[in-house]
Amino acid sequence: MQANFEANANRTMRQALLFSVFIIASCGLVYELVAGALSSYLLGDSVTQFSTVIGVYLFAMGCGSWASKYLTHNLVKRFIEIELMVGLVGGFSAAILFLVFANIGYNAGVPFQGILYLLVFIIGTLVGLEIPLVMRILEQELTLKDLVSQVLTFDYLGALAVSLAFPILLVPHLGLLRTSLVFGLMNVFVAVWAVWVFRVQLKQAKALLVQCGVVTLLLLAGLVFANQLTQFSEEKLFDDHIIFSKSTKYQRIILTQWRDDTRLFLNGNLQFSSRDEYRYHEALIHPALSAITSPKRVLVLGGGDGLAVREILKYPSIKNITLVDLDSEMTAIFKSNLRLSELNQHAFSSPKVNIITGDAFLWLDQHQDFYDFIVVDFPDPTNFSLGKLYTNTFYKLIAEHLSQHGLAVVQSTSPLYARQSFWCINNTIESAGLIATPYHTLVPSFGEWGYVIASHLPYTSPKYIPIQNLQFITPEILPSLFVFPLDMQKLPSEINRLNNQALVHYYDAEWKHQGP
Amino acid sequence: MNRREFLLSLAATPFLICCSPEKKAFSGQLLGANFKAGHQLRSGNLPKFSQTKRTKVAIIGGGISGLSAGWYLQKNGMADYTIFELESEIGGNARSGQNQTSVYPWGAHYLPIPNADAHLLKQFLAECGAITENADSAKPTYNERYLCFSPEERLYINGLWQDGIVPNNGLTQAEKLEMQAFEREMQGFSLAVGSDGKPAFTIPLADSSKDPQFTQLDKISMADYLHSQGWHSAPVHWYANYACRDDYGMHHTHISAWAGIHYFAARRGMAANAENGQELTWPQGNAWLAAQLAAAQTQNIHNNAMAHSINLERHQVTIDVLNLNTQQSTRWLADHVIYATPLHTLPYVLRNQNDISNAARTLQHAPWLVANITINQPELLDSNQALAWDNVIYDSPALGYVVANHQDVRRFHDKSVLTYYQSFGELSNSQARKLLQEKLWPFFAENIVKDLQKAHPDIRQQIENIDIWRWGHAMIYPQVGFLNNAQRLLLNQPQGRLHIAHTDAAGVSIFEEAFAQGTQAAQAILNIIS
Ligand SMILES: Cc1cc2nc3c(=O)[nH]c(=O)nc-3n(C[C@H](O)[C@H](O)[C@H](O)COP(=O)(O)OP(=O)(O)OC[C@H]3O[C@@H](n4cnc5c(N)ncnc54)[C@H](O)[C@@H]3O)c2cc1C
């Protein structure tokens, strides 16, 4: 079935085929390097990533060359098809890995690695098929010794060229995504050229050319959209642009900025989005504070972002605000950072505000003063150390520091997504001898959110709010906040105690949500 | 100073390990009860008394038993008594220590919620604020600062931490069924009542039913009892053995089955605000309770005061007490004496009651080792289950560790102190005591780190200091046949003016027994006096 060629044509063709070995080898190595580089970029630990990728790749090549002995017919056609497949899979390998990773994210290393190795294995097997096929096509022209040495020479030359070019030229200028696409096109080029050379003996040369065309178009399209693709997946990965990140003794603080939206994450949990934090903080402060006649002394526990303090400072009668937060780095950046202190309207620079760095529970234990208004704004009870701050023992301390006519307000997670948890907080406050008045509102970036007002005397929502320029809370909507629709209505629950941490168990069962 | 003392004093000076460079250095000390005084007592090399004083009741020993006796006398309007304590601090096995990170126990560290009928104990707990409401009721309200914070216990087994210490993770179905059967059986014993109408198992143990269907369990060991029930699986044996090692310091092959079951079946305490049988605990352990007992009687307590000869006379008792600081002895004349110290010392102290001394000689004490380990970054110990109060490692010869500052309300701790407990069930008592006397700090410290590394491979990097306390004669343990042992029963009888009040006489060493021993002796004296 091998065709007879003119001697002359034979020589050029042989040279050309050997050149194609060079290209094939280059492409093969590029895909291997792309996979290794990408996985170390995304997963870290480059030594492991590279060595596992190379291991899988070499193994797959072995499988491929072993499998090549089962290809006995239409060798040229098979070769062309394989080239197209390598071009397509290899060319898009970086894009596939990026997209998969962006969608699975950091939390799922194992599925991502599964897809990575599968891809490496497919490419490795196909590349492993190529060289033996080329050798068998050339078999007639050369003795085995010459054949092997020549093919291998070009194979290794290709590898050398790429291994030099990859870090120096390709990655810096093209990026991983485009590099793999470009080399995909080179595989297609070899395929097209092979169709042309063997056009006489190939029965379905036309059909093969059409296939080449389709793959070329796909790869070109990939090149055109490469930018958008990178951006899309990186956005998915990092969501927003990180403008500040710091690991303090207590937590990892991350601030992101996307257009006009600033977001604060503590240990990966969203604390606020500047787009709708006014809803959260107005609802936290004003229903209670506007109901107190002439409030003077305020205590804020948590709330190191100063946004609650910003709302409190709107009341001129207030003489002093004591804020107790665990993390001095947190209060420091919200005092000094331009963008952030703008967000809290320089609340921490007010002479009325006294910032104390300390543990809220211990601080209450060690101090005696009374307050007209107490804000309890801690992260959700995601672990036992936070769960302590939602116990009856803690609320008894709040009661001891709350003046007779004073009000306290407690951020109480979502009554919709964590209904049992919300009512557990409510019931625990009641068990500490306080009157609990629960309410809720919608904060789009969190969802439906809940608060509880705690007091010695019954709370009545104010008919009048003494301050202007609020964006959300008005006397008219106030009563509606206290209405709980059927799906959020009260549930019985255990009392959250230091010796049972019932709330953390409820919360754990209900969600691992991102919230304040 | 002989060679051994020299070695011991050497051992008591601070060490610094700086072995191979990859091993992080940490500091520590080897500590123990006052060896010198003990040696002096045994050698009989004691100065003759140079003055005479009088007290109505002399209480020897300022541990829980002695302090409870004094507390009870005081409470009942009897102020003329004196407590003599050999050490510079009170507490005995309920002593504590302190460093910059936390206070911590050197021995006893918890008290389970008492049974409903432990009226006097509940009264004491109400007095010191541990019970806040309804002390008289079956379900009092306890101070939640003192109820063990959640999570209470976890067990490292088959490569993971599990909640609670009843083995579960990685057990086969058959093993799980056996565990359940064991727990059901213990539950049954806990509810059982004997033919005499008394609970089968209760505290103090002397109040338990004498019904032979239960007391005959004293004739076999806890291990044999399990086998007799057809329970042969490793986890059940581990669990029962752990209980014996933890409460009695001895393997379940040596412990009376009655006592082994007592551990599981004698506690039925309820609370309005806690699960049944939950523990009360404090950063300094039961030293907190000791301090509460002592609070109203500090005037009556003499520290560094070793009683060394007691003579029972017809109309009085004489007690010679050595002031360990001045090395001067005082002869105290008393109407009654309460002997509230470990009974193996009795033969050296009691001059004229051979039968009692002989009875005391038969008692067997288990040695213990306690280490307080200061670590940084305690959150690294969290793993798949958050750090609990009590953390036990299944494959360990030791008993695990308790986090001393677990009851601290703060969210974060830069450092923590882990109190590590080890009993030596696998050695004979004398072998273990020899080990405690001869080995130096690096030996113990290294063993402790290796043991903890089973569950915390990187813990060495976190350790800053390990202080180690050796208890040569830590506590009595209830051997097979202890319940009706004539010698033990003799020690519980009043001997004229001598009243023994110590957990050694009770047969098991727990706070409640010490409290009962002390208060009962005091009551007996009050009865005689009035
Ligand atoms: C490591 C360890 C852990 C324990 N953990 C617990 C626990 O968690 N919960 C629990 O309930 N129990 C625990 N126990 C049991 C504990 O022994 C009892 O709870 C209780 O503290 C015993 O008190 P006691 O007064 O009977 O004896 P001791 O504590 O032995 O008191 C005797 C006192 O007498 C003093 N003394 C000795 N000789 C003389 C002398 N000649 N003159 C004057 N004074 C003398 C001693 O210094 C000592 O202070 C533990 C014991 C140990 C060793």
PDB file of C-alpha atoms in Angstrom, chain A residues 69-239:
ATOM      1  CA  LYS A  69       1.682  -1.608  16.914  1.00  0.00           C
ATOM      2  CA  TYR A  70      -2.071  -2.128  16.718  1.00  0.00           C
ATOM      3  CA  LEU A  71      -2.288   0.501  13.970  1.00  0.00           C
ATOM      4  CA  THR A  72      -1.585  -1.465  10.823  1.00  0.00           C
ATOM      5  CA  HIS A  73      -3.736   0.072   8.095  1.00  0.00           C
ATOM      6  CA  ASN A  74      -3.952   3.527   6.593  1.00  0.00           C
ATOM      7  CA  LEU A  75      -0.918   4.665   8.503  1.00  0.00           C
ATOM      8  CA  VAL A  76      -0.788   8.088   6.859  1.00  0.00           C
ATOM      9  CA  LYS A  77      -4.446   8.778   7.498  1.00  0.00           C
ATOM     10  CA  ARG A  78      -4.060   7.700  11.089  1.00  0.00           C
ATOM     11  CA  PHE A  79      -1.025   9.921  11.444  1.00  0.00           C
ATOM     12  CA  ILE A  80      -2.943  12.938  10.151  1.00  0.00           C
ATOM     13  CA  GLU A  81      -5.879  12.275  12.409  1.00  0.00           C
ATOM     14  CA  ILE A  82      -3.598  11.940  15.387  1.00  0.00           C
ATOM     15  CA  GLU A  83      -1.895  15.207  14.540  1.00  0.00           C
ATOM     16  CA  LEU A  84      -5.257  16.946  14.439  1.00  0.00           C
ATOM     17  CA  MET A  85      -6.255  15.479  17.751  1.00  0.00           C
ATOM     18  CA  VAL A  86      -2.999  16.496  19.398  1.00  0.00           C
ATOM     19  CA  GLY A  87      -3.416  19.962  17.951  1.00  0.00           C
ATOM     20  CA  LEU A  88      -6.940  20.262  19.260  1.00  0.00           C
ATOM     21  CA  VAL A  89      -6.500  18.739  22.734  1.00  0.00           C
ATOM     22  CA  GLY A  90      -2.995  20.089  23.301  1.00  0.00           C
ATOM     23  CA  GLY A  91      -3.828  23.473  21.871  1.00  0.00           C
ATOM     24  CA  PHE A  92      -6.769  23.922  24.180  1.00  0.00           C
ATOM     25  CA  SER A  93      -5.200  22.187  27.191  1.00  0.00           C
ATOM     26  CA  ALA A  94      -4.274  25.395  28.972  1.00  0.00           C
ATOM     27  CA  ALA A  95      -7.678  26.909  28.334  1.00  0.00           C
ATOM     28  CA  ILE A  96      -9.448  23.796  29.572  1.00  0.00           C
ATOM     29  CA  LEU A  97      -7.395  23.688  32.754  1.00  0.00           C
ATOM     30  CA  PHE A  98      -7.960  27.364  33.453  1.00  0.00           C
ATOM     31  CA  LEU A  99     -11.698  27.079  33.037  1.00  0.00           C
ATOM     32  CA  VAL A 100     -11.989  23.906  35.060  1.00  0.00           C
ATOM     33  CA  PHE A 101      -9.988  25.416  37.873  1.00  0.00           C
ATOM     34  CA  ALA A 102     -11.957  28.628  37.854  1.00  0.00           C
ATOM     35  CA  ASN A 103     -15.166  26.675  38.191  1.00  0.00           C
ATOM     36  CA  ILE A 104     -14.056  24.205  40.801  1.00  0.00           C
ATOM     37  CA  GLY A 105     -11.907  26.628  42.707  1.00  0.00           C
ATOM     38  CA  TYR A 106      -9.259  26.182  45.334  1.00  0.00           C
ATOM     39  CA  ASN A 107     -11.333  23.944  47.497  1.00  0.00           C
ATOM     40  CA  ALA A 108     -11.342  21.034  45.118  1.00  0.00           C
ATOM     41  CA  GLY A 109      -7.738  20.162  44.330  1.00  0.00           C
ATOM     42  CA  VAL A 110      -8.506  16.512  43.728  1.00  0.00           C
ATOM     43  CA  PRO A 111     -11.046  16.779  40.880  1.00  0.00           C
ATOM     44  CA  PHE A 112      -8.869  19.394  39.268  1.00  0.00           C
ATOM     45  CA  GLN A 113      -5.852  17.138  39.409  1.00  0.00           C
ATOM     46  CA  GLY A 114      -7.943  14.316  38.024  1.00  0.00           C
ATOM     47  CA  ILE A 115      -8.741  16.346  34.926  1.00  0.00           C
ATOM     48  CA  LEU A 116      -5.173  17.584  34.689  1.00  0.00           C
ATOM     49  CA  TYR A 117      -3.694  14.096  34.626  1.00  0.00           C
ATOM     50  CA  LEU A 118      -6.367  12.820  32.281  1.00  0.00           C
ATOM     51  CA  LEU A 119      -5.492  15.581  29.842  1.00  0.00           C
ATOM     52  CA  VAL A 120      -1.765  14.972  30.211  1.00  0.00           C
ATOM     53  CA  PHE A 121      -2.361  11.284  29.677  1.00  0.00           C
ATOM     54  CA  ILE A 122      -4.391  11.812  26.491  1.00  0.00           C
ATOM     55  CA  ILE A 123      -1.822  14.156  25.006  1.00  0.00           C
ATOM     56  CA  GLY A 124       1.054  11.915  26.083  1.00  0.00           C
ATOM     57  CA  THR A 125      -0.565   8.854  24.492  1.00  0.00           C
ATOM     58  CA  LEU A 126      -1.204  10.677  21.215  1.00  0.00           C
ATOM     59  CA  VAL A 127       2.339  12.063  21.108  1.00  0.00           C
ATOM     60  CA  GLY A 128       3.612   8.586  21.944  1.00  0.00           C
ATOM     61  CA  LEU A 129       1.789   7.268  18.850  1.00  0.00           C
ATOM     62  CA  GLU A 130       3.225   9.902  16.539  1.00  0.00           C
ATOM     63  CA  ILE A 131       6.907   8.990  16.441  1.00  0.00           C
ATOM     64  CA  PRO A 132       6.494   5.225  15.872  1.00  0.00           C
ATOM     65  CA  LEU A 133       4.021   6.026  13.090  1.00  0.00           C
ATOM     66  CA  VAL A 134       6.453   8.413  11.431  1.00  0.00           C
ATOM     67  CA  MET A 135       9.124   5.756  11.691  1.00  0.00           C
ATOM     68  CA  ARG A 136       6.910   3.165  10.064  1.00  0.00           C
ATOM     69  CA  ILE A 137       5.962   5.532   7.258  1.00  0.00           C
ATOM     70  CA  LEU A 138       9.629   6.179   6.645  1.00  0.00           C
ATOM     71  CA  GLU A 139      10.534   2.537   7.105  1.00  0.00           C
ATOM     72  CA  GLN A 140      10.776   1.790   3.410  1.00  0.00           C
ATOM     73  CA  GLU A 141      13.296   4.500   2.710  1.00  0.00           C
ATOM     74  CA  LEU A 142      15.831   4.031   5.464  1.00  0.00           C
ATOM     75  CA  THR A 143      17.543   1.190   7.222  1.00  0.00           C
ATOM     76  CA  LEU A 144      16.360   0.771  10.756  1.00  0.00           C
ATOM     77  CA  LYS A 145      19.606   2.061  12.266  1.00  0.00           C
ATOM     78  CA  ASP A 146      19.617   5.266  10.255  1.00  0.00           C
ATOM     79  CA  LEU A 147      15.947   5.669  10.772  1.00  0.00           C
ATOM     80  CA  VAL A 148      16.039   5.464  14.497  1.00  0.00           C
ATOM     81  CA  SER A 149      19.016   7.742  14.884  1.00  0.00           C
ATOM     82  CA  GLN A 150      17.685  10.370  12.494  1.00  0.00           C
ATOM     83  CA  VAL A 151      14.208  10.436  13.917  1.00  0.00           C
ATOM     84  CA  LEU A 152      15.508  10.577  17.446  1.00  0.00           C
ATOM     85  CA  THR A 153      17.946  13.348  16.541  1.00  0.00           C
ATOM     86  CA  PHE A 154      15.094  15.512  15.338  1.00  0.00           C
ATOM     87  CA  ASP A 155      12.948  14.498  18.239  1.00  0.00           C
ATOM     88  CA  TYR A 156      15.575  15.652  20.697  1.00  0.00           C
ATOM     89  CA  LEU A 157      16.387  18.775  18.710  1.00  0.00           C
ATOM     90  CA  GLY A 158      12.738  19.776  18.896  1.00  0.00           C
ATOM     91  CA  ALA A 159      12.692  19.174  22.600  1.00  0.00           C
ATOM     92  CA  LEU A 160      15.814  21.272  23.096  1.00  0.00           C
ATOM     93  CA  ALA A 161      14.448  24.162  21.058  1.00  0.00           C
ATOM     94  CA  VAL A 162      11.230  24.268  23.047  1.00  0.00           C
ATOM     95  CA  SER A 163      12.773  23.865  26.434  1.00  0.00           C
ATOM     96  CA  LEU A 164      14.878  26.933  25.715  1.00  0.00           C
ATOM     97  CA  ALA A 165      12.142  28.933  24.086  1.00  0.00           C
ATOM     98  CA  PHE A 166       9.450  28.139  26.623  1.00  0.00           C
ATOM     99  CA  PRO A 167      10.688  30.188  29.564  1.00  0.00           C
ATOM    100  CA  ILE A 168      12.547  32.820  27.515  1.00  0.00           C
ATOM    101  CA  LEU A 169      10.182  33.599  24.673  1.00  0.00           C
ATOM    102  CA  LEU A 170       6.916  31.778  24.856  1.00  0.00           C
ATOM    103  CA  VAL A 171       5.560  32.295  28.337  1.00  0.00           C
ATOM    104  CA  PRO A 172       6.630  35.927  28.727  1.00  0.00           C
ATOM    105  CA  HIS A 173       5.386  36.987  25.284  1.00  0.00           C
ATOM    106  CA  LEU A 174       2.491  34.719  24.557  1.00  0.00           C
ATOM    107  CA  GLY A 175       1.355  33.485  27.942  1.00  0.00           C
ATOM    108  CA  LEU A 176       0.409  29.904  28.662  1.00  0.00           C
ATOM    109  CA  LEU A 177      -2.954  30.042  26.951  1.00  0.00           C
ATOM    110  CA  ARG A 178      -1.674  31.389  23.620  1.00  0.00           C
ATOM    111  CA  THR A 179       1.478  29.284  23.658  1.00  0.00           C
ATOM    112  CA  SER A 180      -0.481  26.085  23.703  1.00  0.00           C
ATOM    113  CA  LEU A 181      -2.886  27.356  21.043  1.00  0.00           C
ATOM    114  CA  VAL A 182      -0.022  28.372  18.737  1.00  0.00           C
ATOM    115  CA  PHE A 183       1.589  24.976  19.079  1.00  0.00           C
ATOM    116  CA  GLY A 184      -1.769  23.406  18.410  1.00  0.00           C
ATOM    117  CA  LEU A 185      -1.766  25.247  15.090  1.00  0.00           C
ATOM    118  CA  MET A 186       1.669  23.847  14.362  1.00  0.00           C
ATOM    119  CA  ASN A 187       0.350  20.317  14.787  1.00  0.00           C
ATOM    120  CA  VAL A 188      -2.439  21.182  12.360  1.00  0.00           C
ATOM    121  CA  PHE A 189       0.129  22.586   9.971  1.00  0.00           C
ATOM    122  CA  VAL A 190       2.004  19.250  10.000  1.00  0.00           C
ATOM    123  CA  ALA A 191      -1.297  17.506   9.330  1.00  0.00           C
ATOM    124  CA  VAL A 192      -2.164  19.772   6.388  1.00  0.00           C
ATOM    125  CA  TRP A 193       1.262  19.323   4.951  1.00  0.00           C
ATOM    126  CA  ALA A 194       1.007  15.534   5.293  1.00  0.00           C
ATOM    127  CA  VAL A 195      -2.327  15.584   3.431  1.00  0.00           C
ATOM    128  CA  TRP A 196      -0.692  17.498   0.641  1.00  0.00           C
ATOM    129  CA  VAL A 197       2.356  15.211   0.396  1.00  0.00           C
ATOM    130  CA  PHE A 198       0.335  12.030   0.463  1.00  0.00           C
ATOM    131  CA  ARG A 199      -2.620  13.416  -1.515  1.00  0.00           C
ATOM    132  CA  VAL A 200      -2.099  10.755  -4.195  1.00  0.00           C
ATOM    133  CA  GLN A 201      -2.365   7.748  -1.983  1.00  0.00           C
ATOM    134  CA  LEU A 202      -4.929   9.211   0.427  1.00  0.00           C
ATOM    135  CA  LYS A 203      -8.438   8.202  -0.460  1.00  0.00           C
ATOM    136  CA  GLN A 204     -10.305  10.833   1.536  1.00  0.00           C
ATOM    137  CA  ALA A 205      -7.875  13.707   1.231  1.00  0.00           C
ATOM    138  CA  LYS A 206     -10.732  16.182   0.938  1.00  0.00           C
ATOM    139  CA  ALA A 207     -12.463  15.038   4.055  1.00  0.00           C
ATOM    140  CA  LEU A 208      -9.195  15.246   5.929  1.00  0.00           C
ATOM    141  CA  LEU A 209      -8.605  18.756   4.701  1.00  0.00           C
ATOM    142  CA  VAL A 210     -12.030  19.788   5.942  1.00  0.00           C
ATOM    143  CA  GLN A 211     -11.151  18.398   9.347  1.00  0.00           C
ATOM    144  CA  CYS A 212      -7.925  20.359   9.287  1.00  0.00           C
ATOM    145  CA  GLY A 213      -9.880  23.476   8.455  1.00  0.00           C
ATOM    146  CA  VAL A 214     -12.289  23.019  11.332  1.00  0.00           C
ATOM    147  CA  VAL A 215      -9.518  22.481  13.868  1.00  0.00           C
ATOM    148  CA  THR A 216      -7.593  25.473  12.524  1.00  0.00           C
ATOM    149  CA  LEU A 217     -10.652  27.684  12.852  1.00  0.00           C
ATOM    150  CA  LEU A 218     -11.247  26.535  16.409  1.00  0.00           C
ATOM    151  CA  LEU A 219      -7.677  27.213  17.401  1.00  0.00           C
ATOM    152  CA  LEU A 220      -7.704  30.619  15.712  1.00  0.00           C
ATOM    153  CA  ALA A 221     -10.895  31.490  17.515  1.00  0.00           C
ATOM    154  CA  GLY A 222      -9.205  30.439  20.729  1.00  0.00           C
ATOM    155  CA  LEU A 223      -6.347  32.796  19.971  1.00  0.00           C
ATOM    156  CA  VAL A 224      -8.704  35.676  19.287  1.00  0.00           C
ATOM    157  CA  PHE A 225     -10.588  35.177  22.540  1.00  0.00           C
ATOM    158  CA  ALA A 226      -7.587  34.202  24.639  1.00  0.00           C
ATOM    159  CA  ASN A 227      -7.605  37.500  26.496  1.00  0.00           C
ATOM    160  CA  GLN A 228     -11.233  37.330  27.446  1.00  0.00           C
ATOM    161  CA  LEU A 229     -10.805  33.731  28.458  1.00  0.00           C
ATOM    162  CA  THR A 230      -7.951  34.511  30.831  1.00  0.00           C
ATOM    163  CA  GLN A 231      -9.763  37.438  32.281  1.00  0.00           C
ATOM    164  CA  PHE A 232     -12.958  35.473  32.708  1.00  0.00           C
ATOM    165  CA  SER A 233     -11.303  32.631  34.557  1.00  0.00           C
ATOM    166  CA  GLU A 234      -9.101  34.833  36.694  1.00  0.00           C
ATOM    167  CA  GLU A 235     -12.096  36.885  37.657  1.00  0.00           C
ATOM    168  CA  LYS A 236     -13.853  33.748  38.653  1.00  0.00           C
ATOM    169  CA  LEU A 237     -10.812  32.781  40.642  1.00  0.00           C
ATOM    170  CA  PHE A 238     -10.163  35.956  42.475  1.00  0.00           C
ATOM    171  CA  ASP A 239     -13.613  37.377  42.072  1.00  0.00           C
TER     172      ASP A 239
END
